[in-house]
XYZ file of C-alpha atoms in Angstrom:
405
model
C 153.328 48.306 137.585
C 151.566 48.853 140.575
C 149.456 52.036 140.255
C 150.636 54.647 143.668
C 147.079 54.454 144.854
C 146.793 50.972 145.017
C 150.063 50.815 146.862
C 149.317 53.207 149.228
C 146.092 51.103 150.106
C 147.978 48.142 150.135
C 150.564 49.695 152.809
C 147.621 51.368 154.940
C 146.101 48.014 155.360
C 149.771 45.990 156.011
C 150.529 48.853 158.688
C 146.508 48.274 159.930
C 147.053 44.685 160.192
C 150.663 44.629 162.214
C 149.892 47.368 164.256
C 146.529 48.062 164.611
C 145.830 45.785 167.845
C 148.300 47.401 169.979
C 145.982 50.163 170.264
C 143.306 48.551 171.828
C 142.595 48.739 175.778
C 142.698 45.400 177.626
C 143.568 43.431 180.996
C 146.624 40.946 180.453
C 145.525 37.583 179.995
C 145.413 34.808 182.444
C 148.784 33.483 182.848
C 147.817 29.740 183.231
C 144.963 27.651 182.001
C 141.966 27.410 184.262
C 139.875 30.958 184.048
C 136.782 31.244 183.611
C 134.003 33.825 182.206
C 132.762 36.006 184.821
C 130.075 34.324 186.631
C 130.133 30.794 184.955
C 131.917 27.372 186.172
C 134.626 26.448 183.701
C 132.637 23.626 182.398
C 130.885 25.902 179.584
C 134.046 25.628 177.476
C 136.875 23.763 176.691
C 140.724 23.954 175.215
C 139.896 21.668 171.906
C 143.181 20.014 172.911
C 142.485 19.527 176.610
C 142.316 15.635 176.847
C 140.597 15.931 180.180
C 137.530 16.975 177.997
C 137.730 14.348 175.414
C 134.690 12.148 174.735
C 136.540 8.920 175.768
C 136.851 10.370 179.818
C 133.099 11.614 179.318
C 130.502 9.096 179.048
C 127.439 10.801 180.603
C 128.157 13.262 177.922
C 127.428 10.896 174.955
C 124.421 9.006 177.280
C 123.041 12.468 177.107
C 123.157 12.737 173.336
C 121.777 9.020 172.635
C 118.703 9.804 175.482
C 117.720 12.819 173.431
C 117.376 10.878 170.125
C 113.848 10.333 168.870
C 115.054 7.609 166.788
C 117.764 5.688 168.522
C 120.371 7.054 166.671
C 122.786 10.136 167.403
C 122.829 12.699 164.404
C 126.094 15.073 164.608
C 125.675 17.960 162.454
C 129.161 20.251 161.755
C 129.298 23.575 160.048
C 132.074 24.909 158.740
C 133.214 28.420 158.505
C 132.946 30.764 155.177
C 131.927 34.291 155.602
C 129.108 34.414 152.708
C 129.184 30.964 151.906
C 127.562 30.436 155.044
C 124.331 31.179 152.267
C 125.195 27.598 151.110
C 124.857 26.038 154.452
C 121.710 27.798 155.227
C 119.910 26.705 151.779
C 120.653 22.879 152.424
C 119.168 23.429 155.911
C 116.062 24.619 154.637
C 116.407 22.073 151.471
C 116.795 19.178 153.444
C 113.415 20.206 155.621
C 111.697 20.758 152.292
C 112.643 16.712 150.885
C 111.826 15.523 154.650
C 115.093 13.931 155.316
C 116.532 16.339 157.877
C 116.754 14.561 161.305
C 116.932 16.006 164.586
C 120.609 17.014 165.386
C 121.560 15.862 169.174
C 124.710 17.293 168.950
C 125.495 20.442 166.460
C 128.438 22.150 166.376
C 129.502 25.701 164.138
C 132.524 27.655 163.496
C 132.560 31.287 162.069
C 129.454 31.535 159.509
C 128.717 28.152 160.599
C 128.191 29.403 164.122
C 125.949 31.539 163.464
C 124.087 29.155 161.502
C 123.929 26.649 164.108
C 121.119 27.743 166.825
C 118.729 27.351 163.814
C 120.106 24.027 163.023
C 119.955 22.961 166.666
C 116.233 24.049 166.526
C 115.659 22.053 163.453
C 113.098 22.912 160.705
C 110.240 24.447 162.981
C 112.788 27.800 162.862
C 113.766 27.671 159.348
C 111.642 30.777 158.533
C 114.125 32.718 160.894
C 116.730 31.109 159.247
C 115.548 32.087 156.160
C 115.507 35.836 157.462
C 118.867 35.692 158.961
C 120.293 34.350 155.426
C 118.736 37.270 153.516
C 119.332 39.749 156.106
C 123.048 39.159 156.064
C 123.005 40.006 152.030
C 120.551 43.395 152.469
C 123.301 45.325 153.917
C 127.033 45.179 153.747
C 128.739 42.989 156.752
C 132.363 44.949 155.441
C 132.476 49.177 156.775
C 135.547 50.186 156.088
C 136.995 52.076 159.037
C 138.298 55.562 159.129
C 142.095 55.631 160.121
C 142.462 52.194 160.640
C 146.325 52.472 161.423
C 145.096 52.920 164.901
C 141.988 50.407 164.632
C 142.357 46.805 165.289
C 140.656 45.803 162.610
C 140.310 46.456 158.539
C 136.371 46.736 158.931
C 134.269 48.032 161.955
C 132.754 45.096 163.944
C 129.442 47.233 164.180
C 127.376 45.430 161.251
C 128.354 41.891 162.530
C 127.081 42.844 165.936
C 123.940 44.325 165.291
C 123.850 41.077 162.796
C 124.035 38.844 165.742
C 121.896 41.066 168.064
C 119.035 41.055 165.593
C 118.955 37.815 165.103
C 119.921 35.769 168.072
C 117.033 36.733 169.812
C 115.885 36.574 173.278
C 113.290 33.737 172.101
C 116.085 31.926 170.184
C 118.071 32.063 173.313
C 115.288 30.576 175.244
C 114.670 28.366 173.043
C 118.131 26.490 172.917
C 117.732 26.182 176.851
C 115.166 24.375 176.411
C 116.565 21.812 173.941
C 119.785 21.705 175.578
C 118.026 20.783 178.953
C 116.902 17.614 177.348
C 120.400 16.278 176.722
C 121.106 17.775 173.252
C 124.205 19.724 172.449
C 125.160 22.954 170.820
C 128.700 24.152 169.923
C 130.376 26.695 168.639
C 134.355 27.564 168.496
C 136.345 30.592 168.537
C 140.160 30.801 168.834
C 141.694 32.273 171.874
C 144.567 34.366 170.338
C 146.582 34.748 174.016
C 146.691 30.617 174.060
C 146.986 30.317 169.837
C 144.138 27.534 170.761
C 140.874 26.648 169.868
C 138.045 27.039 172.678
C 135.130 25.374 172.409
C 132.274 27.037 173.842
C 128.649 24.731 174.961
C 126.069 27.775 173.981
C 123.580 24.583 175.147
C 124.708 25.341 178.361
C 125.174 28.557 178.640
C 121.919 29.430 177.644
C 120.345 26.932 180.361
C 121.692 29.452 183.014
C 119.483 31.939 181.867
C 119.399 35.465 182.907
C 121.070 38.525 181.181
C 124.388 37.893 181.751
C 123.997 34.440 180.168
C 122.380 36.043 176.825
C 125.083 38.318 176.523
C 127.926 35.748 176.791
C 125.867 33.748 174.133
C 126.148 36.689 171.850
C 129.575 37.895 172.530
C 130.827 34.251 171.795
C 128.982 34.133 168.210
C 130.115 37.419 167.054
C 134.226 36.269 168.501
C 133.251 33.072 166.414
C 133.011 34.957 162.796
C 135.262 37.826 163.814
C 137.967 37.221 161.282
C 141.282 38.407 162.638
C 142.668 41.977 161.353
C 139.148 42.056 159.230
C 137.125 42.123 162.006
C 137.634 43.621 165.929
C 138.351 40.846 168.280
C 136.000 40.284 170.885
C 137.235 40.991 174.646
C 135.963 37.957 176.749
C 136.084 38.853 180.600
C 137.314 35.757 182.919
C 138.119 35.310 186.455
C 140.762 33.124 187.966
C 141.551 33.110 191.803
C 139.798 36.088 192.715
C 141.362 38.162 189.408
C 139.783 39.285 186.364
C 141.733 39.154 183.194
C 140.701 39.618 179.357
C 141.140 36.951 176.631
C 141.053 38.058 172.818
C 139.077 35.667 171.029
C 138.157 35.870 167.203
C 137.081 34.047 164.287
C 137.220 29.875 164.928
C 138.456 29.428 161.473
C 141.405 31.055 162.315
C 142.747 27.160 163.550
C 140.098 24.734 162.011
C 137.227 24.727 159.429
C 134.759 22.631 161.540
C 134.867 20.137 164.147
C 132.740 17.246 164.931
C 134.095 16.828 169.024
C 137.426 18.171 170.579
C 140.365 18.375 168.561
C 142.200 15.820 170.704
C 139.666 13.045 170.214
C 140.333 12.813 166.541
C 143.924 12.001 167.371
C 143.391 9.620 170.164
C 144.513 5.894 169.086
C 141.575 4.058 170.865
C 138.154 4.146 169.809
C 135.194 5.830 171.898
C 132.790 4.146 173.029
C 129.703 5.287 172.506
C 129.963 6.412 169.084
C 129.059 3.464 166.865
C 126.206 4.120 164.180
C 126.214 7.419 164.849
C 125.531 9.562 161.771
C 128.122 12.379 161.053
C 127.264 15.467 158.421
C 129.383 18.030 157.688
C 128.330 21.390 155.614
C 130.983 23.343 154.174
C 130.515 26.910 153.081
C 133.345 26.708 150.530
C 135.253 25.392 147.879
C 138.060 23.041 148.403
C 138.370 21.844 144.807
C 140.960 24.079 142.009
C 138.825 27.334 141.100
C 141.367 29.484 139.381
C 140.427 33.206 137.901
C 142.201 36.076 137.864
C 142.304 38.049 141.288
C 142.075 41.719 140.689
C 144.932 43.970 142.327
C 142.479 45.548 144.889
C 142.514 45.155 148.675
C 139.001 43.302 148.924
C 139.329 40.750 146.817
C 143.509 40.218 147.637
C 142.080 39.620 151.025
C 139.048 37.722 149.794
C 141.253 35.385 147.638
C 143.651 35.214 150.847
C 140.987 34.234 153.342
C 139.322 31.584 151.122
C 142.660 29.873 150.173
C 143.358 29.504 153.989
C 139.838 28.136 154.745
C 140.233 25.720 150.987
C 143.523 24.202 152.631
C 141.982 23.520 156.114
C 138.993 22.191 155.132
C 141.023 19.677 152.868
C 143.138 18.583 156.077
C 139.902 18.780 158.484
C 137.930 16.701 155.908
C 140.412 13.485 155.867
C 140.932 13.872 159.475
C 137.296 13.373 160.066
C 136.455 10.750 158.066
C 139.591 8.674 159.425
C 137.859 9.541 162.988
C 134.421 8.628 161.907
C 135.738 5.219 160.093
C 137.597 4.005 163.405
C 134.651 4.948 165.379
C 132.139 3.373 163.148
C 130.030 6.264 162.075
C 128.195 7.388 159.040
C 129.942 9.767 157.241
C 129.094 12.827 154.995
C 129.543 15.941 153.719
C 128.859 18.566 151.477
C 131.064 21.455 149.813
C 130.190 24.256 147.221
C 131.669 22.957 144.075
C 134.488 24.381 141.683
C 131.815 24.225 139.206
C 129.623 26.970 141.221
C 130.876 30.525 140.578
C 131.388 31.551 143.985
C 132.438 35.391 144.573
C 134.297 34.247 148.022
C 133.611 34.538 151.689
C 133.851 38.526 151.506
C 131.012 38.609 148.998
C 127.821 40.054 150.820
C 125.681 41.711 147.637
C 122.405 41.042 148.024
C 122.703 39.217 144.953
C 125.238 36.532 145.504
C 123.805 35.717 148.873
C 120.274 34.960 147.193
C 121.590 33.068 144.673
C 124.079 30.859 146.763
C 121.468 30.091 149.081
C 118.753 29.194 146.195
C 121.379 26.697 145.078
C 121.924 25.110 148.177
C 117.901 24.610 148.667
C 117.397 23.691 145.338
C 120.422 20.594 145.549
C 118.886 19.534 148.948
C 115.546 19.350 148.063
C 116.482 17.289 145.033
C 118.530 14.678 146.844
C 122.053 16.016 145.048
C 123.616 18.023 148.389
C 125.889 14.918 149.564
C 129.304 14.713 148.043
C 132.427 12.352 148.094
C 135.976 12.886 147.989
C 136.543 12.425 144.442
C 133.787 14.745 143.367
C 134.718 17.770 146.011
C 137.943 17.945 144.541
C 137.093 18.095 140.930
C 138.617 20.683 138.811
C 136.513 23.082 137.287
C 136.219 22.068 133.707
C 135.525 25.295 132.013
C 136.531 28.814 133.530
C 134.453 31.589 132.394
C 135.572 34.830 132.288
C 132.219 35.890 133.040
C 132.220 34.212 136.452
C 128.898 34.483 138.079
C 127.530 35.588 134.573
C 127.969 31.393 133.112
C 124.819 30.755 131.606
C 125.158 26.770 132.546
C 123.658 26.186 135.571
C 126.885 24.454 137.902
C 126.338 21.356 139.056
C 125.305 20.130 142.463
C 127.621 18.412 144.884
C 126.290 15.226 144.703
C 126.640 14.848 140.786
C 128.973 15.099 137.934
């Protein structure tokens, strides 16, 4: 029998998610495709399934990446969503720097927590101190501030901690550094989900930064907040757009709502032909979550239920996205490497922003990368948890790295 108090909390949660967004004030969404953020050209973003934006029709895009390469090869990094699991990806990048095996990535893409890591990954090892500080700050104070009177709010949790985190970590110095690298031909992309269109939108943060000014800096930060705002848990971000001289609002939320990570526009993965210019490119995918089976009892409370539901969604989306990405890479003659948090690691879930959990996961990712045991395989990634400990994080046995059995 479910306790009365728990039933009431769950009912309030359901009502808030289903009904809360109706109270948010907003303009109507654009009626047709083609709107652009106010003050910006349409080219700063694209719908992921827009065939016109595909690499196949943009040879200049790939030529720019090749020209920006320092070793004659194009390196692509894709960072997935995963909430608190982002500590793993951040640690892995720093560990690759420690080992001296972190290339310059000509193209960096990010979704959700991966979007928050992406600017640091884009700027390279020189920005590792800021990346470490950002990762530790995420665990220093809870991102989850329960809202009072949630029935009439658009989300269960306040969006202020996430917005403050972005404001604190995405400094003007970082913004200007991204602009300088973008002018060299390198590309930084992150994804949001436009709820009005129910589609993934890919934002060119490098192009936005290269425009400079306060308006571009504000859009840069707003897109990052939107990309990390899990719908129902965090408030959506309204982005003002214009079309035919009229102003509209678009409601954007976590890019992980529609895909866990991306290499390029989604349409590219389904084109039957090869894309000229991708041969010999190296693709690296950091999945900030688990895709193997890791069973344990779910506590009958709102936060554990939300956390495991979100984790389950990301787990299954990630499995599909990895399979599609592997096929895409093979078809285009690209080297493909990926890593995930293995089932043997006692991951407490995407909403576990406790300082100890963040620090442990960061250290784990860093240690595995620095020791050359980061990159996994499909066979290893899907290994089931061999031994389940009721203690979870108290399991004394050191978990395997992704690149070992």
